[in-house]
mmCIF file of C-alpha atoms and ligand atoms in Angstrom:
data_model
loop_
_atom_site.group_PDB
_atom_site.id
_atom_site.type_symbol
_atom_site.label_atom_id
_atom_site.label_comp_id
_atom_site.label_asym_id
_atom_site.label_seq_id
_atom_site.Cartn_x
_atom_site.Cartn_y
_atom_site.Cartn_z
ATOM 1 C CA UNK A 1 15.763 -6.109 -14.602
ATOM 2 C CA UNK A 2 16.615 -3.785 -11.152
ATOM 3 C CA UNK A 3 15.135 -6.025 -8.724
ATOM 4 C CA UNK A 4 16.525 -7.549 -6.847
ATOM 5 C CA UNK A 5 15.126 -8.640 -3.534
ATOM 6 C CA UNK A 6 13.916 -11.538 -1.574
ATOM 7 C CA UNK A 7 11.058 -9.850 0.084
ATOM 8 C CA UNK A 8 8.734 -7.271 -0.023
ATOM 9 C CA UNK A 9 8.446 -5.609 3.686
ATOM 10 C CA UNK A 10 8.696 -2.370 3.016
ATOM 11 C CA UNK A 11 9.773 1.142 0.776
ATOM 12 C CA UNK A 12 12.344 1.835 3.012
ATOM 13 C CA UNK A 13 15.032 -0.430 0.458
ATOM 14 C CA UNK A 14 13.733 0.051 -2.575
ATOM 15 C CA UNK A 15 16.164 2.438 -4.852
ATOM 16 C CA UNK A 16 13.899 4.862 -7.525
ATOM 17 C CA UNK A 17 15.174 2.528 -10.160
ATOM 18 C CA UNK A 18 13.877 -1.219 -8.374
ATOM 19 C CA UNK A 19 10.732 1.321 -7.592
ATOM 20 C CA UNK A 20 10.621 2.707 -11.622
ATOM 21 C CA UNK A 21 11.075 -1.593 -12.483
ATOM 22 C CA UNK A 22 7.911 -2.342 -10.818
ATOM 23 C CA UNK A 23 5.844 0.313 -12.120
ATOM 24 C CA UNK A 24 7.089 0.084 -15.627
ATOM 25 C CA UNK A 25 6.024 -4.104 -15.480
ATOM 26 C CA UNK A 26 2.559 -3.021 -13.670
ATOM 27 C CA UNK A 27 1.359 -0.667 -16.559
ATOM 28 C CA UNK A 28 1.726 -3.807 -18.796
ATOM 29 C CA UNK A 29 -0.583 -5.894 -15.862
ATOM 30 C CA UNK A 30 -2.980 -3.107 -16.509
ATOM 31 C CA UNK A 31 -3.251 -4.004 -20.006
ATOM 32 C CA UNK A 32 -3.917 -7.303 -19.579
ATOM 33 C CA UNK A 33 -6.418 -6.864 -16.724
ATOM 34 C CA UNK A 34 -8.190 -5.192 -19.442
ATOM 35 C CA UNK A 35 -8.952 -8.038 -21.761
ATOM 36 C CA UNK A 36 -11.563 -10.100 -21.731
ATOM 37 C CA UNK A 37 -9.255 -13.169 -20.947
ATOM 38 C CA UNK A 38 -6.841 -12.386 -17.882
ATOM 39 C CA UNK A 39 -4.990 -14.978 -17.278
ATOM 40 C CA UNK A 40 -0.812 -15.653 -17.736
ATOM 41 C CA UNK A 41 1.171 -18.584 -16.438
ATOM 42 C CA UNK A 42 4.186 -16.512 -14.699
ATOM 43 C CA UNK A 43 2.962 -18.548 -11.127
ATOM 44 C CA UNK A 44 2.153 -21.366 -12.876
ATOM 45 C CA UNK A 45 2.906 -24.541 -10.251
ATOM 46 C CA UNK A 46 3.311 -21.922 -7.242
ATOM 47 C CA UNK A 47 2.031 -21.489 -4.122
ATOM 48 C CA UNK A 48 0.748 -18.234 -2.734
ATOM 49 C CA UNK A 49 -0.887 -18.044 1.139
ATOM 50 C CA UNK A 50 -2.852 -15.099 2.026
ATOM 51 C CA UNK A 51 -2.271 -14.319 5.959
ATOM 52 C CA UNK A 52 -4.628 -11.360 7.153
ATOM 53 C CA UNK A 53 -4.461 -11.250 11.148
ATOM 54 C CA UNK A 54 -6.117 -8.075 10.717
ATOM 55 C CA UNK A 55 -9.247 -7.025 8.417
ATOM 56 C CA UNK A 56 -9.026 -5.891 5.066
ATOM 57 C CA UNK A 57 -11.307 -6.020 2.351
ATOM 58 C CA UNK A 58 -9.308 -4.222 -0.745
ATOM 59 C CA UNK A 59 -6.112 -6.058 0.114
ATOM 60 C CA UNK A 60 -6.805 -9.128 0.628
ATOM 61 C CA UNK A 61 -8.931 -9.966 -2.766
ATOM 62 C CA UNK A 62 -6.640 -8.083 -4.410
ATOM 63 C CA UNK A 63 -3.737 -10.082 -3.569
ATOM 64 C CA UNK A 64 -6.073 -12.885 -4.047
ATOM 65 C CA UNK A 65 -7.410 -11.702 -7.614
ATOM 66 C CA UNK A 66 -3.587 -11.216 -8.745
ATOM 67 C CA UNK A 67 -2.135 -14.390 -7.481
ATOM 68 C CA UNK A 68 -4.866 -15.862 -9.689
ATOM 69 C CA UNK A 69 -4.203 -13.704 -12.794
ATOM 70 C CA UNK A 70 -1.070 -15.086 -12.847
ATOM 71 C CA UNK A 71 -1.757 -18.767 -12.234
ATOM 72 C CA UNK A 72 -0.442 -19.253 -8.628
ATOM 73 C CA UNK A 73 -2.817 -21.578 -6.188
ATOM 74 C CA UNK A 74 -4.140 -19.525 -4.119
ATOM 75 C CA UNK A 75 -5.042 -20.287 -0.241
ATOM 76 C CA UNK A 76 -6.650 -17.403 2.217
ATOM 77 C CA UNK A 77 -5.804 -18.645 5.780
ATOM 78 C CA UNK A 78 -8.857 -17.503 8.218
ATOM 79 C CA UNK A 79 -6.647 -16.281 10.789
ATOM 80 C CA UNK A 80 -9.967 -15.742 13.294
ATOM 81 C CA UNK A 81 -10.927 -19.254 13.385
ATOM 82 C CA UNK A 82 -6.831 -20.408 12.780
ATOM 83 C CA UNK A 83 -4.578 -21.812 15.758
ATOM 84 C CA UNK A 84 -3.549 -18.159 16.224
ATOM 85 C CA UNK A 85 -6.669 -17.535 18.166
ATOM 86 C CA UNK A 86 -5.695 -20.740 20.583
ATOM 87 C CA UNK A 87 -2.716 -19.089 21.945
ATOM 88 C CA UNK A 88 -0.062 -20.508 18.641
ATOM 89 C CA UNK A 89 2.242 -17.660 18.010
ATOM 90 C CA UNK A 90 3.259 -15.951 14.932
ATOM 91 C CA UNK A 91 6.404 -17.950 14.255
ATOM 92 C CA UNK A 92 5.001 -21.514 14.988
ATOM 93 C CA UNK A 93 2.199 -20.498 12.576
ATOM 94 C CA UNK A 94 5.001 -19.458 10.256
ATOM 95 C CA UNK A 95 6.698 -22.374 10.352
ATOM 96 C CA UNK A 96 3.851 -24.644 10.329
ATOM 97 C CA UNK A 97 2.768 -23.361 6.821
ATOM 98 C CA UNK A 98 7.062 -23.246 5.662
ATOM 99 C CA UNK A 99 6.762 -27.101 5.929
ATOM 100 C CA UNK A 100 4.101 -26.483 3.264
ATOM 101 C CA UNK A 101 6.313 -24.843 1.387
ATOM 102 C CA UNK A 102 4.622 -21.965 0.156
ATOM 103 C CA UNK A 103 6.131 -19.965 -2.346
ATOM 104 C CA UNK A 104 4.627 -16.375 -1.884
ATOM 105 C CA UNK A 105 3.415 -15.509 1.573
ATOM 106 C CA UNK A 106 1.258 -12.172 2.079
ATOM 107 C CA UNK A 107 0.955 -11.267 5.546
ATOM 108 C CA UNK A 108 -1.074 -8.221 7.353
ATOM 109 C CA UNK A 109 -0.232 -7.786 10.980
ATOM 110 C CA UNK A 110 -1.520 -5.612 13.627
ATOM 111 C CA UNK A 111 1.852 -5.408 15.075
ATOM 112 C CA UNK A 112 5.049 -3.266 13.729
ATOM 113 C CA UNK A 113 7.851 -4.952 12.353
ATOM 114 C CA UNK A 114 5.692 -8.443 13.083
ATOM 115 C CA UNK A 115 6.439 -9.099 8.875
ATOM 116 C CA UNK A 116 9.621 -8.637 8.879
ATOM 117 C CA UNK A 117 9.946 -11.326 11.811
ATOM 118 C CA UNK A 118 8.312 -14.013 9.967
ATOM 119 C CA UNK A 119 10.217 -13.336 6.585
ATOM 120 C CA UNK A 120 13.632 -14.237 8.702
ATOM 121 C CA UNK A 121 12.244 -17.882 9.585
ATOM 122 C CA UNK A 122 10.839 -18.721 5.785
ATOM 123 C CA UNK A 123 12.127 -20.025 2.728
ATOM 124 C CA UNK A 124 9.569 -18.473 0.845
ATOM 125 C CA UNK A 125 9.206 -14.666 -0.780
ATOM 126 C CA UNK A 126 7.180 -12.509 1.594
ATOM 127 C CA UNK A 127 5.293 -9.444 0.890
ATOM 128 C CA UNK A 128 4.019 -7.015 3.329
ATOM 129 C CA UNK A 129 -0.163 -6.316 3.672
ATOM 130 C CA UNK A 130 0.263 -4.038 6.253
ATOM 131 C CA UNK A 131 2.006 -4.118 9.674
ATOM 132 C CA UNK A 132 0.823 -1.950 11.891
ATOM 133 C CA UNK A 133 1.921 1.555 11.493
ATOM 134 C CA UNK A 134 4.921 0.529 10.296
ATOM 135 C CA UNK A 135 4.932 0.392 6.396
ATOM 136 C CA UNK A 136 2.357 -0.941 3.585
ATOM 137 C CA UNK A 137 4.819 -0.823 0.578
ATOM 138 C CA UNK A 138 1.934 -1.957 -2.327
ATOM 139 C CA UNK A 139 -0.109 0.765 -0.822
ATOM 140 C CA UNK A 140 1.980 3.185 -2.105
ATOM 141 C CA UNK A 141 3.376 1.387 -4.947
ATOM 142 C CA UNK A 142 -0.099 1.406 -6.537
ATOM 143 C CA UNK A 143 -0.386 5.102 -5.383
ATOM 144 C CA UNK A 144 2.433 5.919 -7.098
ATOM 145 C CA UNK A 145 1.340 4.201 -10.018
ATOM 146 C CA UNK A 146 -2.005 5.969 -10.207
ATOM 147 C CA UNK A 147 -0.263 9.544 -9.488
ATOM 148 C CA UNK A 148 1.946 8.653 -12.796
ATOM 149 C CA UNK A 149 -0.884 7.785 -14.980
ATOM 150 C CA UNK A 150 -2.892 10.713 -14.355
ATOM 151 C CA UNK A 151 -0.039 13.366 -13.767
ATOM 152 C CA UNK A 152 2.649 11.961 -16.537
ATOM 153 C CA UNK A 153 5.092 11.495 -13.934
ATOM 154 C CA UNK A 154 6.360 10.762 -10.418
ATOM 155 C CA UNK A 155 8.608 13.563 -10.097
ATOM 156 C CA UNK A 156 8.380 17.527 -9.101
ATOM 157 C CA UNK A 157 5.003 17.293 -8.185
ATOM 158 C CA UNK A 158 3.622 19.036 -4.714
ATOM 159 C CA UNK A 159 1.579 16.639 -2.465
ATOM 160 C CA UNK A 160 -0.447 16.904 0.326
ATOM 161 C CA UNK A 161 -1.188 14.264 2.783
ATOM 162 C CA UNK A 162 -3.727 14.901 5.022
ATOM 163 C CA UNK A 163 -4.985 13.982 7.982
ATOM 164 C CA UNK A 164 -4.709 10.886 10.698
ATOM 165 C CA UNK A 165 -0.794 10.567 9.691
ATOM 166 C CA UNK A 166 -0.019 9.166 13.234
ATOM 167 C CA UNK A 167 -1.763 6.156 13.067
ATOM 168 C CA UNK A 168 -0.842 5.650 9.025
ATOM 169 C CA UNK A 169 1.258 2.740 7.526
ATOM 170 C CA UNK A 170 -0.155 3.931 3.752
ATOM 171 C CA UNK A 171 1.103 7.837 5.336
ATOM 172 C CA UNK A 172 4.553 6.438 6.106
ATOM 173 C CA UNK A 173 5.107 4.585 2.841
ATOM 174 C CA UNK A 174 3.542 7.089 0.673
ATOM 175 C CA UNK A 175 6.057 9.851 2.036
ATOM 176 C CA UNK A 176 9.301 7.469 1.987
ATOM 177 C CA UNK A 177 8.133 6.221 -1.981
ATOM 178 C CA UNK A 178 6.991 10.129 -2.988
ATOM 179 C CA UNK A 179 10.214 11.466 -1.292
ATOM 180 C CA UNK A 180 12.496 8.817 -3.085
ATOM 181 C CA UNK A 181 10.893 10.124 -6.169
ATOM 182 C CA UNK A 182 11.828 13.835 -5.974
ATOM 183 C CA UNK A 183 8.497 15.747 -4.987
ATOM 184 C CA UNK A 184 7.522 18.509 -2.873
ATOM 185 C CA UNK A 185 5.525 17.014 0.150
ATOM 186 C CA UNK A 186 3.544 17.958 3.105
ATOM 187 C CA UNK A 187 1.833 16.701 5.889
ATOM 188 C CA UNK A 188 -1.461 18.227 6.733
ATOM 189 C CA UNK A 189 -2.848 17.186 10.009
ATOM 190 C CA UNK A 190 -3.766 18.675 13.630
ATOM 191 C CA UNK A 191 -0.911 18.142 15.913
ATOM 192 C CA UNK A 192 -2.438 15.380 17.998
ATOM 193 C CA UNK A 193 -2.707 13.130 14.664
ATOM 194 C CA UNK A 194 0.955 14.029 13.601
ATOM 195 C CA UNK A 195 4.065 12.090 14.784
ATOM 196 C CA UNK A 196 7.404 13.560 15.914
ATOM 197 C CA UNK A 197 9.769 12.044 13.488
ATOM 198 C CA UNK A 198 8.331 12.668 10.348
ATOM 199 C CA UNK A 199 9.955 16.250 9.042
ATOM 200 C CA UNK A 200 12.777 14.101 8.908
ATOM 201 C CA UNK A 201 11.286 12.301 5.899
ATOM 202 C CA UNK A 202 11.628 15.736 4.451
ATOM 203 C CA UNK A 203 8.054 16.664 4.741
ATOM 204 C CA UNK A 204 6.795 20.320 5.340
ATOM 205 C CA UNK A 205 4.411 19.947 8.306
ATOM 206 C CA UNK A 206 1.162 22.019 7.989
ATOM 207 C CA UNK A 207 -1.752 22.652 10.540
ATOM 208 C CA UNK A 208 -4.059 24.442 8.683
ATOM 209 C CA UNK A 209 -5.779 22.532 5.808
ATOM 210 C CA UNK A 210 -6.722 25.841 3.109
ATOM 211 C CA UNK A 211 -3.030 26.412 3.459
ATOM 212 C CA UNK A 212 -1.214 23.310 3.063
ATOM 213 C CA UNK A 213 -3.651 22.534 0.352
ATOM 214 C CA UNK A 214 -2.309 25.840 -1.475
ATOM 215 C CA UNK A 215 -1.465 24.985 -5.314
ATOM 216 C CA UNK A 216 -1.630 20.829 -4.484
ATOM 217 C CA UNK A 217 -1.279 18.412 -7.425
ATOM 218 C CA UNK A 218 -2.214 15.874 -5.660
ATOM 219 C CA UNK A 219 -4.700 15.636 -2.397
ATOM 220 C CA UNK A 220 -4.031 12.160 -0.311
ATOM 221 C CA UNK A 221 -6.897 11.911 2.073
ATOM 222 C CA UNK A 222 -5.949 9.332 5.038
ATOM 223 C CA UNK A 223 -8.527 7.635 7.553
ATOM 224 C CA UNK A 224 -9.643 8.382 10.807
ATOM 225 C CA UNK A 225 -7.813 5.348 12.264
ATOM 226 C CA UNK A 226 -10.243 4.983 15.208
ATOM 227 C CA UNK A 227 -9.385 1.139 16.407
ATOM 228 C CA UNK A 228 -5.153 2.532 16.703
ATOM 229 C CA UNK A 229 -6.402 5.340 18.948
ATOM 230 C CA UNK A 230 -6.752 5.010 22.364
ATOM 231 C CA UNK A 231 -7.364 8.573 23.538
ATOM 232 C CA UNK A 232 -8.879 11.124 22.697
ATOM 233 C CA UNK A 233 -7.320 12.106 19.530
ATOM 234 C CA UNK A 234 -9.617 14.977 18.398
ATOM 235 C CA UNK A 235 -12.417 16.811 20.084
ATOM 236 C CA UNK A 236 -15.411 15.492 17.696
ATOM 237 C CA UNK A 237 -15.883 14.119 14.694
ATOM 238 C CA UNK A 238 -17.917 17.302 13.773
ATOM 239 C CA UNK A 239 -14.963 19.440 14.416
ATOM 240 C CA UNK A 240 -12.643 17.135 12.768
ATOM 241 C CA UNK A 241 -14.469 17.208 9.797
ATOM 242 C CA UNK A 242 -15.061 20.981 9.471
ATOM 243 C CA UNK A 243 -11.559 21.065 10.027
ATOM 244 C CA UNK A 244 -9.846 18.701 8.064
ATOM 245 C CA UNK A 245 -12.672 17.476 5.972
ATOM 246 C CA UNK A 246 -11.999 17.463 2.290
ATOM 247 C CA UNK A 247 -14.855 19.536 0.718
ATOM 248 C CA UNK A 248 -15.426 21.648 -2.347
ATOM 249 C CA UNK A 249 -14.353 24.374 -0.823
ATOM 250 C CA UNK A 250 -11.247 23.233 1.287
ATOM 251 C CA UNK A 251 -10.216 21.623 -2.685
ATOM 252 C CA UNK A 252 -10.312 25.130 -4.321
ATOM 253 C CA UNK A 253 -7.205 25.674 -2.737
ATOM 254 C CA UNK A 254 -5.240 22.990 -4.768
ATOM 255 C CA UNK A 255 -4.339 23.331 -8.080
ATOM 256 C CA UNK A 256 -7.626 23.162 -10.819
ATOM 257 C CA UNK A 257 -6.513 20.038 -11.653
ATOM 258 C CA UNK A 258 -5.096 18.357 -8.821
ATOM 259 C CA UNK A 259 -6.621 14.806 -8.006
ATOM 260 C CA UNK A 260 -8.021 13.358 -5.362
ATOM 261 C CA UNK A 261 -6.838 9.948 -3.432
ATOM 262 C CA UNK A 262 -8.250 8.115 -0.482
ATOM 263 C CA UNK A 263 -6.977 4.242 0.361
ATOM 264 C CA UNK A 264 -10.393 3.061 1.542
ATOM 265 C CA UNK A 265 -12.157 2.009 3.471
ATOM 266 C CA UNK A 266 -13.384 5.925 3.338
ATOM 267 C CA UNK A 267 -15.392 7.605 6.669
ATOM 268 C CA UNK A 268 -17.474 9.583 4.511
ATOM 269 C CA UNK A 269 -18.365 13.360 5.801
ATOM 270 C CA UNK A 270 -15.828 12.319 8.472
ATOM 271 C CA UNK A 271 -12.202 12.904 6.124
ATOM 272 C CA UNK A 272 -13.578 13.216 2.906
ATOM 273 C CA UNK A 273 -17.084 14.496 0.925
ATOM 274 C CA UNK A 274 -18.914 11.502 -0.273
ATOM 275 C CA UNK A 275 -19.417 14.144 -3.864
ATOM 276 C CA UNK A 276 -16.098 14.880 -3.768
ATOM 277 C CA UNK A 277 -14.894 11.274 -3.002
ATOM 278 C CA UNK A 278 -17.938 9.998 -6.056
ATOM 279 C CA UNK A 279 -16.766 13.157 -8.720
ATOM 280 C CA UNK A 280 -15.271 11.256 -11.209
ATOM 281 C CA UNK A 281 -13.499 14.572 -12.428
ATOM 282 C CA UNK A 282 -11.395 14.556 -9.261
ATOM 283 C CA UNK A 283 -11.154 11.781 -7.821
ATOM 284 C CA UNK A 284 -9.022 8.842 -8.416
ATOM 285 C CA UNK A 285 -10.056 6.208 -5.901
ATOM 286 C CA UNK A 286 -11.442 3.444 -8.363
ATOM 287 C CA UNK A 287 -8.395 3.949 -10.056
ATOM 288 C CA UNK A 288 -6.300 3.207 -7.209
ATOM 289 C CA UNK A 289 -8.337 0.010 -6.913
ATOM 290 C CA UNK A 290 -7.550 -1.059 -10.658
ATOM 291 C CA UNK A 291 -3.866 -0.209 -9.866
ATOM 292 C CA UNK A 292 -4.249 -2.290 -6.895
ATOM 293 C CA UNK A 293 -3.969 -5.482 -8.595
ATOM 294 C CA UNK A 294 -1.632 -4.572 -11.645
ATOM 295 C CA UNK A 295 0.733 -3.493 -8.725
ATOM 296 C CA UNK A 296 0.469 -6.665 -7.226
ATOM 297 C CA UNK A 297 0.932 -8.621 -10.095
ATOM 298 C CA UNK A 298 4.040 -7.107 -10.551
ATOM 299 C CA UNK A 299 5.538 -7.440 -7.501
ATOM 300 C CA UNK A 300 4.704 -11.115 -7.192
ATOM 301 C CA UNK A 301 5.525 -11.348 -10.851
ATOM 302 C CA UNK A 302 9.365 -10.270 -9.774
ATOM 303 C CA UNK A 303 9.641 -11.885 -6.382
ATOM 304 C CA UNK A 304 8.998 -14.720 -8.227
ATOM 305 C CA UNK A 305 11.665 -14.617 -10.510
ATOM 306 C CA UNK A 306 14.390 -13.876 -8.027
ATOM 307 C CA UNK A 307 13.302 -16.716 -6.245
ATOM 308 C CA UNK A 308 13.456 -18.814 -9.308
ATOM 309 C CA UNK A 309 16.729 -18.139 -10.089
ATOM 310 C CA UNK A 310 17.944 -18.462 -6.119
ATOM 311 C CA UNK A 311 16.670 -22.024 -6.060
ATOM 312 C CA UNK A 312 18.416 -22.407 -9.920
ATOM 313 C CA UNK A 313 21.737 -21.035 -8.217
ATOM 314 C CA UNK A 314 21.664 -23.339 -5.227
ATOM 315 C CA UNK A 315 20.504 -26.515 -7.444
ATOM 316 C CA UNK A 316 23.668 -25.821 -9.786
ATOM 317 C CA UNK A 317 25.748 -25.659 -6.648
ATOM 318 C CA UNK A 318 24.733 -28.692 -4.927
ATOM 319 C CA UNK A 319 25.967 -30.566 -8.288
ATOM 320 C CA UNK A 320 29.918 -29.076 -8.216
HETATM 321 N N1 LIG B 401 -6.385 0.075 3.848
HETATM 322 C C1 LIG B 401 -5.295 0.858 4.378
HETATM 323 C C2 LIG B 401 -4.482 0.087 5.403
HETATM 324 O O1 LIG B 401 -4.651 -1.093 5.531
HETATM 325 C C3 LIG B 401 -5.752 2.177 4.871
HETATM 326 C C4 LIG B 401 -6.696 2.157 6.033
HETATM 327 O O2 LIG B 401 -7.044 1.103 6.559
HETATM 328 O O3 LIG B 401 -7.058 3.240 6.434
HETATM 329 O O4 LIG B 401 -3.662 0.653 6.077
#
């Protein structure tokens, strides 16, 4: 099996392969979240905490519906009402729940690089929610997962990611995963929602929507990220829409068959069409959902194993 990691925090390490691995194990999760009776006993006797120190809705049941699909007790920690919000930092609250000892921790964090920091004071596997704008690797792990069920592959295809890429973790994973992968991508977005160093990710940078939309097999919408802006980003949300609004008419421009994404929550008539977003002939957003969890699974699924074997390893030591 090519994985091999402690954690989950971002794209950034993954090699094709450990990426391939984790698709491969979450089509078989997508079987089984088919059947009538979901359950498997790969977490059986483990511990999973669910962190969210910023909202989510999708994520966070998600996480919450896998870990439970797969046995694991599950605990949601109310981070509003927690001893975050009377002044404990990050760490203590980190360490407080090690003592615990969890054995999957999911964390979403408003700040950058705030995941990463808490996975170098536990024992535990921990997988990034979110941080910031940093990276939201099962984001784009269950995109990717969706793009190869409907388009047969993960390879040569052209994507367009449009809109508030500035202010987007799912933006920055998506392109590091897709561009892994071997595809043509580009970055649609006006140039006050489009950061400096992301050519470099080997993206073609495109202004105008009708254009960068030109023969698209894919169309990744992105949200107006309104509570990470604190300027004024765009002139109106009328403008921005009859700009960069994905509508009938802006979609002609991608290929006939070219599918639609959008990783919720969705600003209808603000990014995206609510018929376009609702046509189930184009768009893939439930699906995304159902890949959600299968993605999930797997990941857990793995982490879990490597950490199995790590405690095996240091259990056989102890005893030469
Ligand atoms: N749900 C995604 C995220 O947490 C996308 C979004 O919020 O726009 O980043």
């Amino acid at each position: 099996m090519a994985f091999h990691a402690r954690h989950l925090l971002g794209i950034e390490p993954l090699s094709p392969m450990e990426i391939t691995t984790i698709l491969d194990l979450a089509d078989r999760y997508v079987d089984l979240n088919r059947r009538t009776v979901k359950q498997s006993d790969t977490l059986a006797g483990m511990t999973q905490i669910n962190m969210f120190f910023e909202n989510s809705t999708r994520t966070q049941s998600s996480f919450e519906i896998a870990g439970k699909r797969l046995g694991a007790d599950v605990m949601n920690m109310n981070m509003a009402t927690s001893s975050v919000k009377k002044g404990e930092t990050l760490i203590d609250t980190a360490m407080t729940l090690n003592a615990m000892h969890p054995d999957l921790l999911v964390v979403r964090h408003g700040a950058s690089g705030a995941v990463n920091l808490l996975a170098s004071k536990v024992n535990c596997a921990v997988l990034n929610a979110g941080d910031g704008r940093h990276e939201h690797p099962t984001q784009a792990l269950l995109d990717a997962l969706t793009i190869r069920r409907a388009k047969g592959r993960i390879d040569r295809l052209t994507i367009a990611i449009c809109g508030d890429v500035a202010h987007s973790r799912v933006a920055r994973s998506n392109l590091i995963l897709l561009g892994k992968m071997g595809n043509n991508l580009r970055l649609i977005g006006p140039p006050t929602l489009m950061p400096s160093g992301f050519a470099e990710l080997g993206a073609t940078i495109i202004e105008d929507m009708r254009e960068g939309l030109k023969g698209a097999d894919v169309v990744m919408m992105l949200r107006l990220q309104k509570e990470r802006m604190d300027g004024g980003f765009i002139p109106s949300m009328r403008e921005y829409y009859h700009r960069y609004g994905l509508d009938a008419e802006k979609l002609a421009y991608a290929k006939p068959d070219a599918i639609v994404m959008h990783p919720g929550p969705m600003n209808r008539g603000v990014e995206i069409d609510g018929e376009i977003a609702d046509d189930i002939n184009r768009s893939v957003i439930q699906d995304q959902v159902e890949m959600g969890v299968a993605v999930r699974m797997a990941c857990m699924d793995l982490l879990a194993r490597n950490l199995r074997s790590e405690r095996g390893r240091r259990i056989a030591e102890s005893y030469v």
